[in-house]
């Protein structure tokens, strides 16, 4: 029987620690989320961040802008949040509408308030192998999940499937900085199932519901499923916030093959939200020092 890498109980422990850190501050911590447009995925993620913020005592201020908003207007909002001493973190909910240049906007965020660690400043540090740098929340969440279950990555062969700048690449770099031997796969990779089988740990983030069937795995592997997908009409669905969600892995099938596997929902997702707030508190504490 595979060990199920549940994120929820770990998130509970992270929340307790976050509450202590928030209480220790002499001011009210605040995170600003800028959302452009009205994607249902983004609405769900923003809602989860607001909920967790409320639970740990961080005020989360949601700036919802229409998808037609001009880039200059968004930059002005970011700059005003950068200059606002009562705001400690600023995040841009991704993806943005295709007409907007996400790197240009991300780089308008002050690195001192970059709670998602996606500005060039933090990305460069990650690339350089700086082990103390802030990690993008999903990468931090994946590492925290592995740590919580005492799964060491040092010296292990890890295959990451997905190479987005938001998810796949930061996870791969974070693992490399922890001395894993990392292979990155993507949509043009051939013989993907042969490559995933070579790994000790397989981390998938492609956004395709139940793409990874048992044929991609072998006994003894650890599987971390980052994917969160809507899959209406399936028996395995679980409802979260009114939406039916499944991972990139065919969980029910693969759990019979491997030695450990994270579920979706309830695996990496809760870790990611808590990791965002850990980043925020890290920034606040570093800026105070
Ligand atoms: P994305 O920007 O669409 O990137 C998907 C990546 O998967 C791309 O690199 C793509 O390759 C690769 N890919 C697509 N189809 C593939 C295939 N058949 N075989 C191999 N690789 C394939 O998505 P993302 O933002 O990285 O998100 C990925 C998933 O993670 C989504 O389900 C998203 O909802 C989820 N997510 C979860 C969390 C969490 O906290 N759990 C956080 C963020 C995102 P190419 O580069 O070649 O196109």
Coordinates of C-alpha atoms and ligand atoms in Angstrom, one line a residue:
X1 CA 0.0 0.0 0.0
X2 CA 1.3 3.4 -1.0
X3 CA 1.8 6.1 1.6
X4 CA -0.6 8.9 0.8
X5 CA 1.2 12.2 1.0
X6 CA -1.7 14.3 2.5
X7 CA -1.0 18.0 2.5
X8 CA -3.9 19.1 4.8
X9 CA -2.5 17.8 8.1
X10 CA 0.9 19.4 7.3
X11 CA -0.9 22.6 6.4
X12 CA -2.5 22.6 9.8
X13 CA 0.9 22.5 11.5
X14 CA 2.2 25.2 9.2
X15 CA -0.8 27.3 10.1
X16 CA -0.1 27.0 13.8
X17 CA 3.5 28.2 13.3
X18 CA 2.2 31.0 11.0
X19 CA -0.2 32.2 13.6
X20 CA 2.6 32.4 16.1
X21 CA 4.8 34.4 13.7
X22 CA 1.9 36.8 12.9
X23 CA 1.1 37.3 16.6
X24 CA 4.8 38.2 17.3
X25 CA 4.6 41.2 14.9
X26 CA 3.9 44.6 16.4
X27 CA 1.7 45.6 13.4
X28 CA -1.0 44.0 11.2
X29 CA 0.5 42.0 8.3
X30 CA -1.1 42.6 4.9
X31 CA -0.9 40.9 1.5
X32 CA -2.2 42.5 -1.7
X33 CA -3.4 40.2 -4.5
X34 CA -3.9 41.8 -7.9
X35 CA -6.2 39.7 -10.2
X36 CA -6.8 40.8 -13.7
X37 CA -9.9 39.3 -15.4
X38 CA -12.2 36.7 -14.0
X39 CA -10.7 33.2 -14.6
X40 CA -12.5 30.6 -12.5
X41 CA -9.2 28.9 -11.5
X42 CA -7.9 32.3 -10.4
X43 CA -11.0 33.0 -8.4
X44 CA -10.6 29.7 -6.6
X45 CA -7.0 30.3 -5.8
X46 CA -7.7 33.9 -4.6
X47 CA -10.5 32.6 -2.4
X48 CA -8.2 30.0 -0.8
X49 CA -5.5 32.7 -0.1
X50 CA -8.1 35.0 1.5
X51 CA -9.4 32.1 3.6
X52 CA -6.0 31.1 4.9
X53 CA -5.1 34.8 5.5
X54 CA -8.2 35.2 7.7
X55 CA -7.4 32.1 9.6
X56 CA -3.8 33.2 10.5
X57 CA -4.6 36.9 11.0
X58 CA -3.1 38.3 7.8
X59 CA -5.3 40.9 6.0
X60 CA -5.6 39.9 2.3
X61 CA -6.7 42.8 0.1
X62 CA -8.0 41.7 -3.3
X63 CA -7.6 44.2 -6.1
X64 CA -9.8 42.9 -8.9
X65 CA -9.2 44.6 -12.3
X66 CA -11.0 44.1 -15.6
X67 CA -9.2 42.1 -18.3
X68 CA -9.2 45.2 -20.5
X69 CA -7.1 47.2 -18.0
X70 CA -4.1 49.0 -19.4
X71 CA -0.6 47.8 -18.4
X72 CA 0.3 51.4 -17.2
X73 CA -2.7 51.3 -14.8
X74 CA -1.6 48.0 -13.3
X75 CA 2.0 49.3 -12.9
X76 CA 0.7 52.4 -11.1
X77 CA -1.3 50.2 -8.7
X78 CA 1.8 48.0 -8.0
X79 CA 4.0 51.0 -7.5
X80 CA 1.5 52.5 -5.0
X81 CA 1.4 49.1 -3.1
X82 CA 5.2 49.0 -3.2
X83 CA 5.3 52.4 -1.5
X84 CA 2.5 51.7 1.0
X85 CA 4.1 50.8 4.4
X86 CA 0.9 49.0 5.5
X87 CA 1.3 46.5 2.7
X88 CA 3.9 43.8 3.2
X89 CA 3.5 41.5 0.2
X90 CA 2.2 42.0 -3.4
X91 CA 1.3 39.2 -5.7
X92 CA 0.0 39.1 -9.2
X93 CA -2.5 36.3 -9.7
X94 CA -1.3 34.3 -12.8
X95 CA -2.0 33.7 -15.6
X96 CA -2.6 37.2 -16.9
X97 CA -4.7 37.8 -20.0
X98 CA -2.4 37.1 -23.0
X99 CA -2.2 40.8 -24.0
X100 CA -0.2 41.6 -20.9
X101 CA 3.5 41.0 -20.4
X102 CA 3.8 39.1 -17.1
X103 CA 7.6 39.6 -16.7
X104 CA 7.3 43.3 -17.1
X105 CA 4.5 43.5 -14.5
X106 CA 6.2 41.0 -12.1
X107 CA 9.3 43.1 -12.2
X108 CA 7.4 46.1 -11.1
X109 CA 6.9 44.4 -7.8
X110 CA 9.5 45.4 -5.2
X111 CA 11.7 42.3 -4.3
X112 CA 11.1 43.3 -0.7
X113 CA 7.3 42.6 -1.2
X114 CA 7.6 39.7 -3.8
X115 CA 5.8 37.0 -1.8
X116 CA 5.5 34.8 -4.8
X117 CA 9.3 35.0 -5.5
X118 CA 8.7 35.5 -9.2
X119 CA 10.6 38.8 -9.8
X120 CA 13.9 38.6 -11.6
X121 CA 15.7 39.2 -8.3
X122 CA 14.4 36.0 -6.8
X123 CA 14.5 34.0 -10.0
X124 CA 18.2 34.9 -10.4
X125 CA 19.0 33.8 -6.9
X126 CA 17.2 30.5 -7.5
X127 CA 19.2 30.0 -10.7
X128 CA 22.5 30.8 -9.0
X129 CA 21.8 28.1 -6.5
X130 CA 21.3 30.3 -3.5
X131 CA 19.9 27.9 -0.9
X132 CA 18.5 30.7 1.3
X133 CA 16.5 32.4 -1.4
X134 CA 12.7 32.6 -1.2
X135 CA 11.1 30.0 -3.5
X136 CA 7.9 30.4 -5.5
X137 CA 5.1 29.0 -3.4
X138 CA 4.4 25.8 -5.3
X139 CA 8.1 24.8 -5.3
X140 CA 8.3 25.6 -1.5
X141 CA 5.1 23.6 -1.0
X142 CA 6.4 20.5 -2.9
X143 CA 9.6 20.6 -0.8
X144 CA 7.7 21.0 2.4
X145 CA 5.5 18.1 1.6
X146 CA 8.5 15.8 0.9
X147 CA 10.2 17.0 4.0
X148 CA 7.1 16.4 6.1
X149 CA 7.2 12.7 5.0
X150 CA 10.9 12.5 5.5
X151 CA 11.6 11.9 1.8
X152 CA 15.1 13.2 1.1
X153 CA 15.9 14.4 -2.4
X154 CA 19.7 14.7 -2.1
X155 CA 21.3 12.3 -4.6
X156 CA 18.0 11.0 -5.8
X157 CA 16.9 10.9 -9.5
X158 CA 14.0 13.2 -9.9
X159 CA 11.9 13.6 -13.0
X160 CA 9.8 16.8 -13.2
X161 CA 7.2 16.8 -16.0
X162 CA 6.2 20.4 -16.9
X163 CA 8.5 23.3 -17.5
X164 CA 6.4 26.4 -16.9
X165 CA 8.2 29.4 -15.3
X166 CA 5.6 29.4 -12.5
X167 CA 5.6 25.7 -11.6
X168 CA 7.9 23.2 -13.4
X169 CA 11.1 25.2 -13.6
X170 CA 11.2 26.5 -10.1
X171 CA 10.4 23.1 -8.7
X172 CA 13.2 21.6 -10.8
X173 CA 15.7 24.3 -9.7
X174 CA 14.7 24.0 -6.1
X175 CA 15.3 20.3 -6.2
X176 CA 18.7 20.8 -8.0
X177 CA 19.7 23.2 -5.2
X178 CA 18.8 20.4 -2.8
X179 CA 21.3 18.1 -4.7
X180 CA 18.8 16.0 -6.6
X181 CA 19.7 14.8 -10.1
X182 CA 16.9 16.4 -12.1
X183 CA 15.5 15.7 -15.5
X184 CA 12.9 18.1 -16.9
X185 CA 10.3 16.8 -19.4
X186 CA 7.7 18.6 -21.4
X187 CA 5.2 18.2 -24.2
X188 CA 7.9 17.4 -26.8
X189 CA 9.6 14.8 -24.7
X190 CA 9.6 11.4 -26.4
X191 CA 9.2 8.1 -24.6
X192 CA 8.0 10.0 -21.5
X193 CA 6.9 6.8 -19.8
X194 CA 10.4 5.3 -20.1
X195 CA 11.9 8.4 -18.5
X196 CA 9.4 8.7 -15.6
X197 CA 10.2 5.1 -14.8
X198 CA 13.9 5.9 -14.3
X199 CA 13.2 8.2 -11.4
X200 CA 13.1 7.7 -7.6
X201 CA 10.7 10.7 -7.4
X202 CA 8.4 11.9 -10.2
X203 CA 6.8 15.3 -9.9
X204 CA 4.2 16.1 -12.5
X205 CA 2.7 19.5 -13.3
X206 CA 1.2 19.5 -16.8
X207 CA -2.5 20.4 -16.3
X208 CA -4.0 17.3 -18.0
X209 CA -6.5 15.4 -15.9
X210 CA -5.4 11.8 -15.1
X211 CA -2.9 11.8 -17.9
X212 CA -0.4 9.7 -15.9
X213 CA -1.8 6.2 -15.7
X214 CA 0.0 3.3 -14.1
X215 CA 2.1 2.7 -17.3
X216 CA 4.2 5.7 -16.4
X217 CA 5.4 4.3 -13.0
X218 CA 7.1 1.3 -11.4
X219 CA 7.3 0.0 -7.8
X220 CA 9.1 2.0 -5.2
X221 CA 8.6 5.4 -6.7
X222 CA 7.4 8.6 -4.9
X223 CA 4.9 10.6 -7.0
X224 CA 4.0 14.2 -6.4
X225 CA 1.0 15.4 -8.3
X226 CA 1.0 19.2 -8.7
X227 CA -1.8 19.3 -11.3
X228 CA -5.2 20.7 -10.4
X229 CA -7.8 20.1 -13.1
X230 CA -11.5 20.3 -13.5
X231 CA -13.0 16.9 -14.6
X232 CA -16.7 16.9 -14.6
X233 CA -18.6 13.7 -15.0
X234 CA -16.2 11.4 -13.2
X235 CA -16.7 9.0 -10.3
X236 CA -13.4 10.0 -8.7
X237 CA -14.3 13.7 -8.5
X238 CA -14.2 15.5 -5.2
X239 CA -15.9 18.8 -4.9
X240 CA -14.0 21.9 -3.7
X241 CA -15.6 25.2 -3.7
X242 CA -18.3 24.0 -6.1
X243 CA -15.8 22.7 -8.6
X244 CA -14.8 19.1 -9.3
X245 CA -11.0 18.6 -9.2
X246 CA -8.6 15.9 -10.1
X247 CA -4.8 15.8 -10.5
X248 CA -2.6 15.0 -13.5
X249 CA -2.1 11.5 -12.1
X250 CA -4.7 8.7 -12.3
X251 CA -4.6 8.5 -8.5
X252 CA -6.8 5.5 -7.9
X253 CA -4.8 3.4 -10.4
X254 CA -1.3 4.6 -9.6
X255 CA -1.5 4.3 -5.9
X256 CA -1.5 0.5 -6.3
X257 CA 1.9 0.7 -8.0
X258 CA 4.1 3.2 -6.3
X259 CA 5.3 3.5 -2.7
X260 CA 4.1 7.1 -2.0
X261 CA 1.8 9.5 -3.8
X262 CA 0.1 12.8 -3.2
X263 CA -3.6 13.2 -3.8
X264 CA -5.4 15.9 -5.7
X265 CA -7.2 17.7 -4.0
X266 CA -5.6 17.7 -0.6
X267 CA -2.0 17.2 -1.6
X268 CA 0.3 19.9 -2.9
X269 CA -2.5 22.5 -3.1
X270 CA -2.8 23.2 0.7
X271 CA 1.0 23.3 0.9
X272 CA 1.2 25.9 -1.8
X273 CA -1.2 28.3 -0.1
X274 CA 0.5 27.9 3.3
X275 CA 3.9 28.4 1.6
X276 CA 2.9 31.7 0.2
X277 CA 2.2 33.0 3.7
X278 CA 5.5 31.5 4.9
X279 CA 7.1 33.6 2.1
X280 CA 5.2 36.7 3.3
X281 CA 6.4 36.2 6.9
X282 CA 10.0 35.5 5.7
X283 CA 9.9 38.8 3.8
X284 CA 8.4 40.7 6.8
X285 CA 11.0 39.3 9.2
X286 CA 13.9 40.0 6.7
X287 CA 12.7 43.6 6.1
X288 CA 12.6 44.2 9.9
X289 CA 16.1 42.9 10.5
Ligands
LIG1 P1 1.3 25.4 -18.0 O1 1.9 26.8 -17.9 O2 0.2 25.1 -18.9 O3 2.5 24.4 -18.3 C1 2.2 23.0 -18.5 C2 3.5 22.3 -18.8 O4 3.2 21.0 -19.0 C3 4.3 22.8 -20.0 O5 5.7 22.9 -19.7 C4 4.0 21.8 -21.1 O6 5.0 21.6 -22.0 C5 3.8 20.5 -20.2 N1 3.0 19.6 -20.9 C6 1.7 19.7 -21.4 N2 1.3 18.6 -21.9 C7 2.2 17.7 -21.7 C8 2.3 16.3 -22.1 N3 1.4 15.7 -22.7 N4 3.5 15.7 -21.7 C9 4.5 16.3 -21.1 N5 4.4 17.6 -20.8 C10 3.3 18.3 -21.1 O7 0.7 25.0 -16.5 P2 1.3 25.3 -15.1 O8 1.0 26.7 -14.7 O9 2.7 24.9 -15.0 O10 0.4 24.4 -14.2 C11 0.5 22.9 -14.3 C12 -0.5 22.3 -13.4 O11 -0.3 22.6 -12.1 C13 -2.0 22.8 -13.7 O12 -2.9 21.7 -13.5 C14 -2.2 23.8 -12.6 O13 -3.5 24.0 -12.2 C15 -1.4 23.2 -11.5 N6 -1.0 24.1 -10.4 C16 -1.1 23.6 -9.1 C17 -0.6 24.3 -8.1 C18 -0.7 23.7 -6.7 O14 -0.5 24.4 -5.7 N7 -0.9 22.4 -6.6 C19 -0.1 25.6 -8.3 C20 0.0 26.1 -9.6 C21 -0.4 25.3 -10.6 P3 5.5 22.7 -23.1 O15 6.4 23.6 -22.3 O16 6.2 21.9 -24.1 O17 4.2 23.3 -23.6

